[in-house]
Coordinates of C-alpha atoms and ligand atoms in Angstrom, one line a residue:
X16 CA -19.3 10.4 18.1
X17 CA -22.3 8.2 17.2
X18 CA -21.6 4.8 15.7
X19 CA -24.3 5.2 13.0
X20 CA -25.1 7.9 10.5
X21 CA -27.8 8.6 8.0
X22 CA -26.3 8.2 4.6
X23 CA -29.5 9.5 3.1
X24 CA -33.1 9.7 4.2
X25 CA -34.3 6.4 5.7
X26 CA -30.9 4.7 5.3
X27 CA -28.4 4.5 8.1
X28 CA -25.0 2.8 8.1
X29 CA -22.3 2.1 10.6
X30 CA -19.6 4.8 10.4
X31 CA -16.9 2.1 10.3
X32 CA -17.6 -0.1 7.4
X33 CA -16.2 -3.7 7.0
X34 CA -14.0 -3.5 3.9
X35 CA -13.9 -6.8 1.9
X36 CA -11.3 -6.2 -0.9
X37 CA -8.9 -8.0 1.5
X38 CA -10.9 -11.2 1.0
X39 CA -10.6 -11.2 -2.8
X40 CA -8.5 -13.8 -4.6
X41 CA -5.0 -12.6 -5.0
X42 CA -5.1 -9.8 -2.5
X43 CA -2.9 -11.6 0.0
X44 CA 0.7 -11.8 -1.4
X45 CA 1.8 -14.0 1.4
X46 CA -0.2 -17.0 2.7
X47 CA -3.9 -17.9 2.5
X48 CA -6.8 -16.5 4.5
X49 CA -8.7 -18.5 7.1
X50 CA -12.2 -18.0 5.8
X51 CA -13.8 -19.6 8.9
X52 CA -12.1 -16.9 11.0
X53 CA -13.3 -14.2 8.6
X54 CA -16.9 -15.6 8.9
X55 CA -16.4 -15.5 12.7
X56 CA -15.3 -11.9 12.4
X57 CA -18.4 -11.0 10.4
X58 CA -20.6 -12.4 13.1
X59 CA -18.6 -10.6 15.9
X60 CA -18.6 -7.3 14.0
X61 CA -22.4 -7.3 13.3
X62 CA -23.2 -8.2 16.9
X63 CA -21.2 -5.1 17.9
X64 CA -23.0 -2.9 15.5
X65 CA -20.5 -3.0 12.6
X66 CA -23.3 -3.9 10.2
X67 CA -22.2 -2.3 7.0
X68 CA -20.1 -4.1 4.4
X69 CA -18.2 -2.8 1.4
X70 CA -17.4 -5.0 -1.6
X71 CA -17.3 -4.8 -5.4
X72 CA -18.3 -6.8 -8.4
X73 CA -14.6 -7.1 -9.3
X74 CA -13.5 -8.5 -5.9
X75 CA -13.1 -12.1 -6.9
X76 CA -15.2 -14.4 -4.8
X77 CA -16.2 -11.7 -2.3
X78 CA -19.9 -11.0 -3.2
X79 CA -20.4 -14.8 -3.0
X80 CA -18.7 -15.0 0.4
X81 CA -20.9 -12.2 1.8
X82 CA -23.9 -14.0 0.2
X83 CA -23.0 -17.0 2.3
X84 CA -23.0 -14.8 5.4
X85 CA -26.4 -13.5 4.4
X86 CA -27.6 -17.1 4.1
X87 CA -26.2 -17.8 7.6
X88 CA -28.1 -14.8 9.0
X89 CA -31.3 -15.8 7.3
X90 CA -31.1 -19.3 8.9
X91 CA -30.0 -18.1 12.4
X92 CA -31.7 -16.5 15.4
X93 CA -29.4 -13.6 16.0
X94 CA -28.9 -10.5 13.8
X95 CA -31.3 -10.6 10.9
X96 CA -30.1 -10.3 7.3
X97 CA -32.3 -7.2 7.0
X98 CA -30.2 -5.5 9.7
X99 CA -27.0 -5.5 7.7
X100 CA -26.2 -3.1 4.8
X101 CA -24.1 -4.3 1.8
X102 CA -22.5 -1.8 -0.5
X103 CA -21.1 -3.1 -3.7
X104 CA -19.6 -1.4 -6.8
X105 CA -20.3 -1.5 -10.5
X106 CA -16.8 -1.4 -12.2
X107 CA -17.1 -2.1 -15.9
X108 CA -13.8 -3.2 -17.5
X109 CA -11.7 -0.5 -19.1
X110 CA -11.6 -2.6 -22.4
X111 CA -15.4 -2.8 -22.4
X112 CA -16.3 0.8 -21.5
X113 CA -17.3 1.8 -25.1
X114 CA -19.8 -1.1 -25.2
X115 CA -21.5 -0.6 -21.9
X116 CA -25.3 -0.4 -22.3
X117 CA -28.4 -0.8 -20.3
X118 CA -28.6 -4.6 -20.8
X119 CA -25.0 -5.2 -19.8
X120 CA -25.5 -3.0 -16.7
X121 CA -28.6 -4.9 -15.7
X122 CA -26.8 -8.2 -16.2
X123 CA -24.0 -7.1 -13.8
X124 CA -26.5 -5.8 -11.2
X125 CA -28.5 -9.0 -11.4
X126 CA -25.3 -11.0 -10.9
X127 CA -24.5 -9.0 -7.7
X128 CA -28.0 -9.5 -6.4
X129 CA -27.7 -13.3 -7.0
X130 CA -24.3 -13.6 -5.5
X131 CA -25.2 -11.5 -2.4
X132 CA -28.5 -13.3 -1.9
X133 CA -30.4 -10.0 -1.9
X134 CA -33.5 -8.6 -3.6
X135 CA -32.2 -5.1 -3.6
X136 CA -28.6 -3.7 -3.5
X137 CA -28.4 -1.1 -0.7
X138 CA -25.8 1.0 -2.4
X139 CA -24.1 0.6 -5.8
X140 CA -21.0 2.7 -6.2
X141 CA -20.2 3.4 -9.8
X142 CA -16.6 3.5 -11.1
X143 CA -15.4 4.5 -14.6
X144 CA -11.8 3.8 -15.5
X145 CA -11.2 6.3 -18.3
X146 CA -12.9 9.7 -18.7
X147 CA -11.7 9.8 -22.4
X148 CA -14.2 7.1 -23.2
X149 CA -17.6 8.7 -23.3
X150 CA -20.6 7.2 -21.5
X151 CA -20.2 7.6 -17.8
X152 CA -23.3 9.9 -17.5
X153 CA -25.4 7.6 -19.6
X154 CA -24.2 4.6 -17.6
X155 CA -25.1 6.3 -14.3
X156 CA -28.5 6.8 -15.9
X157 CA -28.9 3.0 -16.4
X158 CA -28.3 2.6 -12.7
X159 CA -31.0 5.2 -12.1
X160 CA -33.4 3.1 -14.2
X161 CA -32.5 0.1 -12.1
X162 CA -33.1 2.0 -9.0
X163 CA -36.5 2.9 -10.3
X164 CA -37.1 -0.8 -11.0
X165 CA -36.3 -1.6 -7.4
X166 CA -33.0 -3.4 -7.9
X167 CA -30.9 -0.7 -6.4
X168 CA -31.8 1.3 -3.3
X169 CA -29.1 4.0 -3.5
X170 CA -26.5 5.2 -6.1
X171 CA -23.0 6.2 -5.1
X172 CA -19.7 6.7 -7.0
X173 CA -16.2 5.8 -6.3
X174 CA -12.9 7.4 -7.5
X175 CA -14.6 10.2 -9.4
X176 CA -13.0 13.6 -9.5
X177 CA -15.0 16.7 -8.5
X178 CA -15.7 17.9 -12.0
X179 CA -17.0 14.5 -13.2
X180 CA -19.1 14.1 -10.1
X181 CA -20.6 17.4 -10.7
X182 CA -21.5 16.4 -14.3
X183 CA -23.4 13.4 -12.9
X184 CA -25.2 15.5 -10.3
X185 CA -26.1 18.2 -12.9
X186 CA -27.5 15.4 -15.1
X187 CA -29.9 14.5 -12.3
X188 CA -28.2 11.4 -10.9
X189 CA -29.1 11.2 -7.2
X190 CA -25.6 10.5 -5.9
X191 CA -25.7 9.9 -2.2
X192 CA -22.0 9.0 -1.6
X193 CA -18.5 9.2 -3.0
X194 CA -15.9 6.7 -2.0
X195 CA -12.4 8.0 -2.0
X196 CA -8.9 7.3 -0.7
X197 CA -8.5 9.5 2.4
X198 CA -6.1 9.1 5.2
X199 CA -4.0 11.3 7.5
X200 CA -1.3 11.5 4.8
X201 CA -3.4 11.2 1.6
X202 CA -5.6 14.3 1.9
X203 CA -6.5 14.7 -1.7
X204 CA -10.3 15.0 -1.0
X205 CA -9.5 18.1 1.0
X206 CA -8.6 20.1 -2.2
X207 CA -12.1 20.3 -3.8
X208 CA -14.1 17.1 -3.2
X209 CA -15.1 17.5 0.4
X210 CA -16.4 21.0 -0.1
X211 CA -18.4 20.0 -3.2
X212 CA -19.8 17.0 -1.4
X213 CA -20.8 19.0 1.7
X214 CA -22.5 21.6 -0.5
X215 CA -24.5 18.9 -2.3
X216 CA -25.4 16.6 0.5
X217 CA -23.1 13.8 -0.8
X218 CA -21.4 11.8 2.0
X219 CA -17.7 10.8 1.7
X220 CA -16.9 7.1 2.4
X221 CA -13.2 6.7 2.9
X222 CA -10.8 3.9 2.2
X223 CA -7.1 3.8 2.9
X224 CA -7.8 5.2 6.4
X225 CA -5.3 2.6 7.8
X226 CA -3.2 2.6 4.7
X227 CA -3.4 -1.2 4.3
X228 CA -2.5 -1.7 8.0
X229 CA 0.6 0.6 7.8
X230 CA -1.0 2.9 10.4
X231 CA -0.6 0.5 13.3
X232 CA 1.7 -0.3 16.2
X233 CA 3.1 -3.3 14.3
X234 CA 5.2 -1.0 12.1
X235 CA 6.5 1.4 14.8
X236 CA 10.3 1.4 14.7
X237 CA 10.4 -1.1 11.9
X238 CA 12.4 -1.0 8.7
X239 CA 10.6 -1.0 5.4
X240 CA 9.8 -4.6 4.3
X241 CA 8.1 -6.3 1.4
X242 CA 4.4 -5.6 1.2
X243 CA 2.1 -8.4 2.4
X244 CA -1.0 -7.4 0.4
X245 CA -1.9 -5.6 -2.8
X246 CA -3.3 -2.9 -0.6
X247 CA 0.1 -2.3 1.0
X248 CA 1.7 -2.1 -2.5
X249 CA -0.6 0.8 -3.1
X250 CA 0.0 2.7 0.1
X251 CA 3.7 2.2 0.1
X252 CA 3.8 4.3 -3.1
X253 CA 1.9 7.0 -1.2
X254 CA 4.3 6.8 1.8
X255 CA 7.3 7.1 -0.6
X256 CA 5.9 10.2 -2.3
X257 CA 4.7 12.0 0.8
X258 CA 6.3 11.3 4.2
X259 CA 9.1 9.0 3.2
X260 CA 9.8 6.1 5.6
X261 CA 11.4 8.4 8.2
X262 CA 8.5 10.9 8.2
X263 CA 6.1 8.0 8.4
X264 CA 7.9 6.6 11.5
X265 CA 7.6 10.1 13.1
X266 CA 3.9 10.1 12.3
X267 CA 3.4 6.7 14.0
X268 CA 5.2 8.1 17.0
X269 CA 2.9 11.1 17.2
X270 CA -0.3 9.0 16.7
X271 CA 0.9 6.5 19.3
X272 CA 1.4 9.3 21.9
X273 CA -2.1 10.6 21.3
X274 CA -3.5 7.0 21.4
X275 CA -1.9 6.3 24.8
X276 CA -4.0 9.1 26.4
X277 CA -7.1 7.2 25.4
X278 CA -5.8 3.7 26.1
X279 CA -6.4 3.2 22.4
X280 CA -4.2 2.3 19.4
X281 CA -2.7 4.1 16.4
X282 CA -5.4 2.6 14.0
X283 CA -8.1 4.1 16.3
X284 CA -6.6 7.6 16.2
X285 CA -6.0 7.4 12.5
X286 CA -9.6 6.4 11.9
X287 CA -11.0 8.9 14.3
X288 CA -9.0 11.8 12.7
X289 CA -10.7 11.0 9.3
X290 CA -14.1 10.4 10.8
X291 CA -13.9 13.8 12.5
X292 CA -13.6 15.7 9.2
X293 CA -16.8 17.5 8.2
X294 CA -18.5 15.7 5.3
X295 CA -17.0 12.3 6.1
X296 CA -19.7 9.7 6.8
X297 CA -17.6 6.6 7.1
X298 CA -14.2 4.9 7.1
X299 CA -13.9 1.5 5.5
X300 CA -11.5 -0.7 7.3
X301 CA -10.3 -3.9 5.6
X302 CA -11.1 -7.2 7.3
X303 CA -8.9 -10.3 6.8
X304 CA -9.4 -12.0 10.2
X305 CA -11.1 -11.6 13.6
X306 CA -8.0 -10.2 15.3
X307 CA -8.9 -6.5 15.1
X308 CA -12.6 -6.6 16.1
X309 CA -12.1 -5.5 19.7
X310 CA -9.6 -2.8 18.7
X311 CA -11.8 -1.3 16.1
X312 CA -14.7 -1.2 18.6
X313 CA -12.6 1.3 20.6
X314 CA -13.1 3.9 17.8
X315 CA -16.5 4.9 19.2
X316 CA -15.3 5.0 22.8
X317 CA -13.3 8.3 22.7
X318 CA -13.1 11.5 20.8
X319 CA -10.0 13.5 19.7
X320 CA -10.0 17.1 20.9
X321 CA -9.4 20.1 18.6
X322 CA -5.8 20.5 19.8
X323 CA -5.0 16.9 18.9
X324 CA -6.6 17.2 15.5
X325 CA -4.6 20.4 14.9
X326 CA -1.4 18.8 16.1
X327 CA -1.8 16.0 13.5
X328 CA -2.7 18.4 10.8
X329 CA 0.3 20.7 11.5
X330 CA 2.7 17.8 11.6
X331 CA 1.5 16.6 8.2
X332 CA 1.6 20.1 6.6
X333 CA 5.4 19.8 6.7
X334 CA 5.3 17.1 4.1
X335 CA 4.0 17.1 0.5
X336 CA 0.6 15.6 -0.1
X337 CA -0.2 13.4 -3.1
X338 CA -0.9 15.5 -6.2
X339 CA -4.3 16.3 -7.7
X340 CA -7.8 15.1 -7.2
X341 CA -8.8 11.7 -5.7
X342 CA -7.6 9.0 -8.1
X343 CA -6.0 11.4 -10.5
X344 CA -2.5 9.9 -10.1
X345 CA -4.1 6.4 -10.4
X346 CA -5.6 7.5 -13.8
X347 CA -2.4 9.1 -15.2
X348 CA -1.1 7.0 -18.1
X349 CA 2.3 5.4 -17.4
X350 CA 2.3 6.4 -13.7
X351 CA 3.4 3.9 -11.2
X352 CA 0.1 4.3 -9.4
X353 CA -1.8 3.3 -12.5
X354 CA 0.6 0.4 -13.4
X355 CA -0.6 -1.6 -10.3
X356 CA -4.3 -1.4 -11.1
X357 CA -6.2 -4.4 -12.4
X358 CA -8.7 -2.8 -14.9
X359 CA -10.1 -5.8 -16.7
X360 CA -11.4 -8.2 -14.0
X361 CA -15.2 -7.9 -14.5
X362 CA -15.3 -9.7 -17.8
X363 CA -13.2 -12.6 -16.5
X364 CA -15.7 -12.7 -13.6
X365 CA -18.5 -13.3 -16.1
X366 CA -17.2 -16.6 -17.3
Ligands
LIG22 N1 -13.0 2.2 -4.1 C1 -11.8 1.7 -4.2 O1 -11.1 1.9 -5.3 C2 -11.2 1.0 -3.1 C3 -9.8 0.8 -3.0 C4 -9.2 0.2 -1.9 C5 -10.0 -0.2 -0.9 N2 -11.4 0.0 -0.9 C6 -12.3 -0.5 0.1 O2 -11.7 -0.1 1.4 C7 -11.4 -1.3 2.2 C8 -10.2 -1.1 3.0 O3 -9.0 -1.3 2.1 P1 -7.7 -0.6 2.3 O4 -6.8 -1.2 1.2 O5 -7.8 0.8 2.3 O6 -7.1 -1.2 3.7 P2 -7.1 -0.6 5.1 O7 -8.4 -0.6 5.7 O8 -6.3 0.7 5.1 O9 -6.2 -1.7 5.9 C9 -6.7 -2.9 6.2 C10 -5.7 -3.7 7.0 O10 -5.4 -2.9 8.2 C11 -5.2 -3.8 9.3 N3 -6.1 -3.5 10.4 C12 -7.4 -3.4 10.4 N4 -7.8 -3.0 11.7 C13 -6.7 -2.9 12.4 C14 -6.5 -2.7 13.8 N5 -7.5 -2.3 14.6 N6 -5.2 -2.7 14.2 C15 -4.2 -3.0 13.4 N7 -4.4 -3.3 12.1 C16 -5.6 -3.3 11.6 C17 -5.4 -5.2 8.8 O11 -4.2 -5.8 8.6 P3 -3.9 -7.4 8.8 O12 -4.9 -8.1 7.9 O13 -2.5 -7.6 8.3 O14 -4.1 -7.7 10.2 C18 -6.2 -5.0 7.5 O15 -5.9 -6.0 6.5 C19 -11.4 -2.4 1.2 O16 -11.7 -3.7 1.8 C20 -12.4 -2.0 0.2 O17 -13.7 -2.3 0.7 C21 -11.9 0.6 -2.0

């Protein structure tokens, strides 16, 4: 499997993207991050070809931090700032959706450009919290105007369902990618999204591939404990409603056995399984430190065979999958999935 893929014509990315939600203020529930070590990780990763970063306008402090990295690259002699790709998101607050207009959208995009130290945003992934508030197609149209103005290179979406994504495409929005939660045990994109994306040349970029770190040796044979990050709060809910802790432990055992054959680890097999699905362009793996750089580099050093992919799939088919389309549970009023979402951070970020 190649390390890089063409997301769209003349634009290639690394198939394992460096996820940066983990660096946002409040993401860690225990302890503080060592940002010097994170900066070291960014340098090590880019030197090994992991040149694509994923962030968002609502990840507090993260666009600025990546902007600092860009500054370091601009003043150094190694990798050039032009050799990295930065994907951000445009996530208007749920309370502000009815007021979103072109001027507001441009203001947020300009803010991302300034924070990231860039002249153009490589990919802006658009998110809309509530389909009952009209305006998502018009707002995607504002992004298209900003693309035509040269401020945005590519438009993507995140957490859309298939029907709403189709509405955008039918309205002429050139969507190149869809970012969705997709892991061995959260296979919601397989219901409709993957087929639609494949048929329309839209690439899937996946998060949750490691389920906040739960798909790793560290948890093998362990009892359930308190989540260490906001990400784990989210994926624990999925484990509870699909495999249960016992089924999850069995899954770790299975992945570990496959990993042994390749002298690899559970996270490598979990990522490889998702990257092997047709229509998937990339897996976004969260970075909090430099510990996992060498392990993640293993992903491109082996391939799973058909039988192994089938064994994993057959094992998972014994368990229920999360209901509905990508992000449908997270949008359902009064659901536990929705109750943990922070839906009004962008406005706070303005001040
Ligand atoms: N569009 C959206 O709504 C959305 C939602 C969530 C995430 N995302 C994106 O996806 C990214 C990933 O986030 P996620 O929440 O899904 O987390 P994740 O990637 O499933 O898990 C990240 C955690 O996995 C652990 N890890 C990474 N590599 C490892 C390795 N080789 N071996 C063992 N453990 C390893 C690390 O844990 P330790 O730090 O404990 O070592 C890391 O913090 C985010 O940063 C963000 O860019 C997008």
